[in-house]
Amino acid sequence: MVLNLSKEFADFMDKLREEPLEEQINEISDILTKVMAIVVSAIDDINQKIANIEYNFTNLQGAQTRIVQEIQQIKATGVTPSGKPIVSPAPGPQAPIIKPAAPKPAPRPLSPMSARSAINSELKALFSRRKKD
């Protein structure tokens, strides 16, 4: 690909030599203008990306500082920033791990009318319970 582009550029330059000097200067000036526009655009894009990276880095540093301060506060006071004491597990036998119940299978889809009536009946039951309380 690069070899092909360099050959095309060489062919272009050979054709350019055959043109009058003013045409040559205009063509090269146009090429340099386009190259400079690409370079300036690339520099602007890179500057924008660097600014975004710096912003994210600053935010991460702030978050890290807050976390370190919270950890130091917890170590010093034994209380989390929310005011809850730290509960460390008591030494000794571990409590048995209770496995959660298997999830219930998803109900099969209802037709729109039966779904609507099921929702209405549930709402009626909820409202009637609420009135009793």
mmCIF file of C-alpha atoms in Angstrom:
data_model
loop_
_atom_site.group_PDB
_atom_site.id
_atom_site.type_symbol
_atom_site.label_atom_id
_atom_site.label_comp_id
_atom_site.label_asym_id
_atom_site.label_seq_id
_atom_site.Cartn_x
_atom_site.Cartn_y
_atom_site.Cartn_z
ATOM 1 C CA MET A 1 0.000 0.000 0.000
ATOM 2 C CA VAL A 2 2.734 2.483 1.001
ATOM 3 C CA LEU A 3 4.837 1.425 -1.964
ATOM 4 C CA ASN A 4 1.878 2.014 -4.272
ATOM 5 C CA LEU A 5 1.267 5.479 -2.783
ATOM 6 C CA SER A 6 4.932 6.428 -3.102
ATOM 7 C CA LYS A 7 4.924 5.301 -6.757
ATOM 8 C CA GLU A 8 1.801 7.382 -7.395
ATOM 9 C CA PHE A 9 3.428 10.387 -5.744
ATOM 10 C CA ALA A 10 6.576 9.902 -7.831
ATOM 11 C CA ASP A 11 4.466 9.705 -11.000
ATOM 12 C CA PHE A 12 2.627 12.857 -9.946
ATOM 13 C CA MET A 13 5.907 14.692 -9.383
ATOM 14 C CA ASP A 14 7.193 13.550 -12.808
ATOM 15 C CA LYS A 15 4.054 14.914 -14.500
ATOM 16 C CA LEU A 16 4.368 18.097 -12.478
ATOM 17 C CA ARG A 17 7.894 18.712 -13.844
ATOM 18 C CA GLU A 18 6.492 18.920 -17.354
ATOM 19 C CA GLU A 19 4.136 21.742 -16.398
ATOM 20 C CA PRO A 20 5.135 25.417 -16.271
ATOM 21 C CA LEU A 21 6.845 26.678 -13.116
ATOM 22 C CA GLU A 22 3.803 28.630 -11.927
ATOM 23 C CA GLU A 23 1.616 25.496 -12.210
ATOM 24 C CA GLN A 24 4.208 23.495 -10.281
ATOM 25 C CA ILE A 25 4.275 26.048 -7.472
ATOM 26 C CA ASN A 26 0.459 26.132 -7.303
ATOM 27 C CA GLU A 27 0.187 22.335 -7.183
ATOM 28 C CA ILE A 28 2.841 21.989 -4.482
ATOM 29 C CA SER A 29 1.275 24.859 -2.550
ATOM 30 C CA ASP A 30 -2.114 23.094 -2.647
ATOM 31 C CA ILE A 31 -0.522 19.850 -1.455
ATOM 32 C CA LEU A 32 1.271 21.613 1.410
ATOM 33 C CA THR A 33 -1.933 23.423 2.395
ATOM 34 C CA LYS A 34 -3.834 20.126 2.563
ATOM 35 C CA VAL A 35 -1.040 18.438 4.522
ATOM 36 C CA MET A 36 -0.903 21.350 6.984
ATOM 37 C CA ALA A 37 -4.692 21.218 7.422
ATOM 38 C CA ILE A 38 -4.439 17.500 8.215
ATOM 39 C CA VAL A 39 -1.580 18.094 10.654
ATOM 40 C CA VAL A 40 -3.392 20.940 12.425
ATOM 41 C CA SER A 41 -6.566 18.856 12.661
ATOM 42 C CA ALA A 42 -4.606 15.906 14.052
ATOM 43 C CA ILE A 43 -2.907 18.145 16.613
ATOM 44 C CA ASP A 44 -6.284 19.553 17.709
ATOM 45 C CA ASP A 45 -7.704 16.038 18.058
ATOM 46 C CA ILE A 46 -4.681 14.899 20.067
ATOM 47 C CA ASN A 47 -4.895 17.972 22.327
ATOM 48 C CA GLN A 48 -8.597 17.285 22.950
ATOM 49 C CA LYS A 49 -7.903 13.639 23.796
ATOM 50 C CA ILE A 50 -5.056 14.619 26.127
ATOM 51 C CA ALA A 51 -7.350 17.121 27.862
ATOM 52 C CA ASN A 52 -9.980 14.384 28.329
ATOM 53 C CA ILE A 53 -7.370 11.996 29.711
ATOM 54 C CA GLU A 54 -6.087 14.661 32.123
ATOM 55 C CA TYR A 55 -9.654 15.364 33.276
ATOM 56 C CA ASN A 56 -10.322 11.658 33.883
ATOM 57 C CA PHE A 57 -6.975 11.277 35.643
ATOM 58 C CA THR A 58 -7.723 14.213 37.935
ATOM 59 C CA ASN A 59 -11.121 12.728 38.781
ATOM 60 C CA LEU A 60 -9.518 9.365 39.544
ATOM 61 C CA GLN A 61 -6.917 11.020 41.771
ATOM 62 C CA GLY A 62 -9.674 12.807 43.685
ATOM 63 C CA ALA A 63 -11.612 9.575 44.116
ATOM 64 C CA GLN A 64 -8.472 7.773 45.257
ATOM 65 C CA THR A 65 -7.749 10.503 47.798
ATOM 66 C CA ARG A 66 -11.295 10.274 49.186
ATOM 67 C CA ILE A 67 -11.055 6.491 49.448
ATOM 68 C CA VAL A 68 -7.697 6.684 51.235
ATOM 69 C CA GLN A 69 -9.114 9.258 53.671
ATOM 70 C CA GLU A 70 -12.148 7.062 54.352
ATOM 71 C CA ILE A 71 -9.920 4.035 54.966
ATOM 72 C CA GLN A 72 -7.778 6.045 57.365
ATOM 73 C CA GLN A 73 -10.907 7.251 59.180
ATOM 74 C CA ILE A 74 -12.206 3.696 59.451
ATOM 75 C CA LYS A 75 -8.860 2.476 60.798
ATOM 76 C CA ALA A 76 -8.668 5.328 63.296
ATOM 77 C CA THR A 77 -12.232 5.304 64.582
ATOM 78 C CA GLY A 78 -13.558 1.874 63.692
ATOM 79 C CA VAL A 79 -16.618 3.571 62.228
ATOM 80 C CA THR A 80 -17.513 3.895 58.569
ATOM 81 C CA PRO A 81 -18.208 7.382 57.155
ATOM 82 C CA SER A 82 -21.932 6.561 57.279
ATOM 83 C CA GLY A 83 -21.607 6.153 61.054
ATOM 84 C CA LYS A 84 -22.028 2.376 61.158
ATOM 85 C CA PRO A 85 -19.531 0.488 63.292
ATOM 86 C CA ILE A 86 -17.363 -2.099 61.618
ATOM 87 C CA VAL A 87 -18.438 -5.582 62.559
ATOM 88 C CA SER A 88 -15.634 -8.063 62.369
ATOM 89 C CA PRO A 89 -16.505 -11.740 62.319
ATOM 90 C CA ALA A 90 -16.141 -13.432 65.674
ATOM 91 C CA PRO A 91 -13.418 -16.051 65.823
ATOM 92 C CA GLY A 92 -14.654 -19.577 66.023
ATOM 93 C CA PRO A 93 -16.718 -21.885 63.891
ATOM 94 C CA GLN A 94 -18.143 -20.358 60.795
ATOM 95 C CA ALA A 95 -21.895 -20.106 60.477
ATOM 96 C CA PRO A 96 -23.291 -22.488 57.892
ATOM 97 C CA ILE A 97 -23.722 -20.978 54.484
ATOM 98 C CA ILE A 98 -27.377 -20.862 53.562
ATOM 99 C CA LYS A 99 -27.943 -21.366 49.891
ATOM 100 C CA PRO A 100 -30.693 -19.252 48.406
ATOM 101 C CA ALA A 101 -33.715 -21.099 47.137
ATOM 102 C CA ALA A 102 -33.752 -21.940 43.481
ATOM 103 C CA PRO A 103 -35.454 -19.235 41.453
ATOM 104 C CA LYS A 104 -39.032 -19.920 40.493
ATOM 105 C CA PRO A 105 -39.550 -20.664 36.836
ATOM 106 C CA ALA A 106 -40.803 -17.724 34.858
ATOM 107 C CA PRO A 107 -44.562 -17.766 34.348
ATOM 108 C CA ARG A 108 -45.669 -18.564 30.885
ATOM 109 C CA PRO A 109 -46.866 -15.618 28.864
ATOM 110 C CA LEU A 110 -50.541 -14.812 29.077
ATOM 111 C CA SER A 111 -52.748 -13.483 26.379
ATOM 112 C CA PRO A 112 -53.223 -9.707 26.577
ATOM 113 C CA MET A 113 -56.798 -10.009 27.882
ATOM 114 C CA SER A 114 -55.962 -12.547 30.583
ATOM 115 C CA ALA A 115 -52.881 -10.536 31.604
ATOM 116 C CA ARG A 116 -55.006 -7.419 31.900
ATOM 117 C CA SER A 117 -57.629 -9.202 33.965
ATOM 118 C CA ALA A 118 -54.944 -10.744 36.212
ATOM 119 C CA ILE A 119 -53.437 -7.305 36.850
ATOM 120 C CA ASN A 120 -56.884 -5.843 37.561
ATOM 121 C CA SER A 121 -57.705 -8.587 40.043
ATOM 122 C CA GLU A 122 -54.352 -8.121 41.820
ATOM 123 C CA LEU A 123 -54.934 -4.369 42.035
ATOM 124 C CA LYS A 124 -58.436 -4.918 43.438
ATOM 125 C CA ALA A 125 -57.029 -7.277 46.076
ATOM 126 C CA LEU A 126 -54.324 -4.753 47.050
ATOM 127 C CA PHE A 127 -56.826 -1.898 47.322
ATOM 128 C CA SER A 128 -59.216 -3.988 49.385
ATOM 129 C CA ARG A 129 -56.386 -4.920 51.801
ATOM 130 C CA ARG A 130 -55.372 -1.283 52.044
ATOM 131 C CA LYS A 131 -58.940 -0.232 52.918
ATOM 132 C CA LYS A 132 -59.084 -2.855 55.687
ATOM 133 C CA ASP A 133 -55.854 -1.511 57.268
#
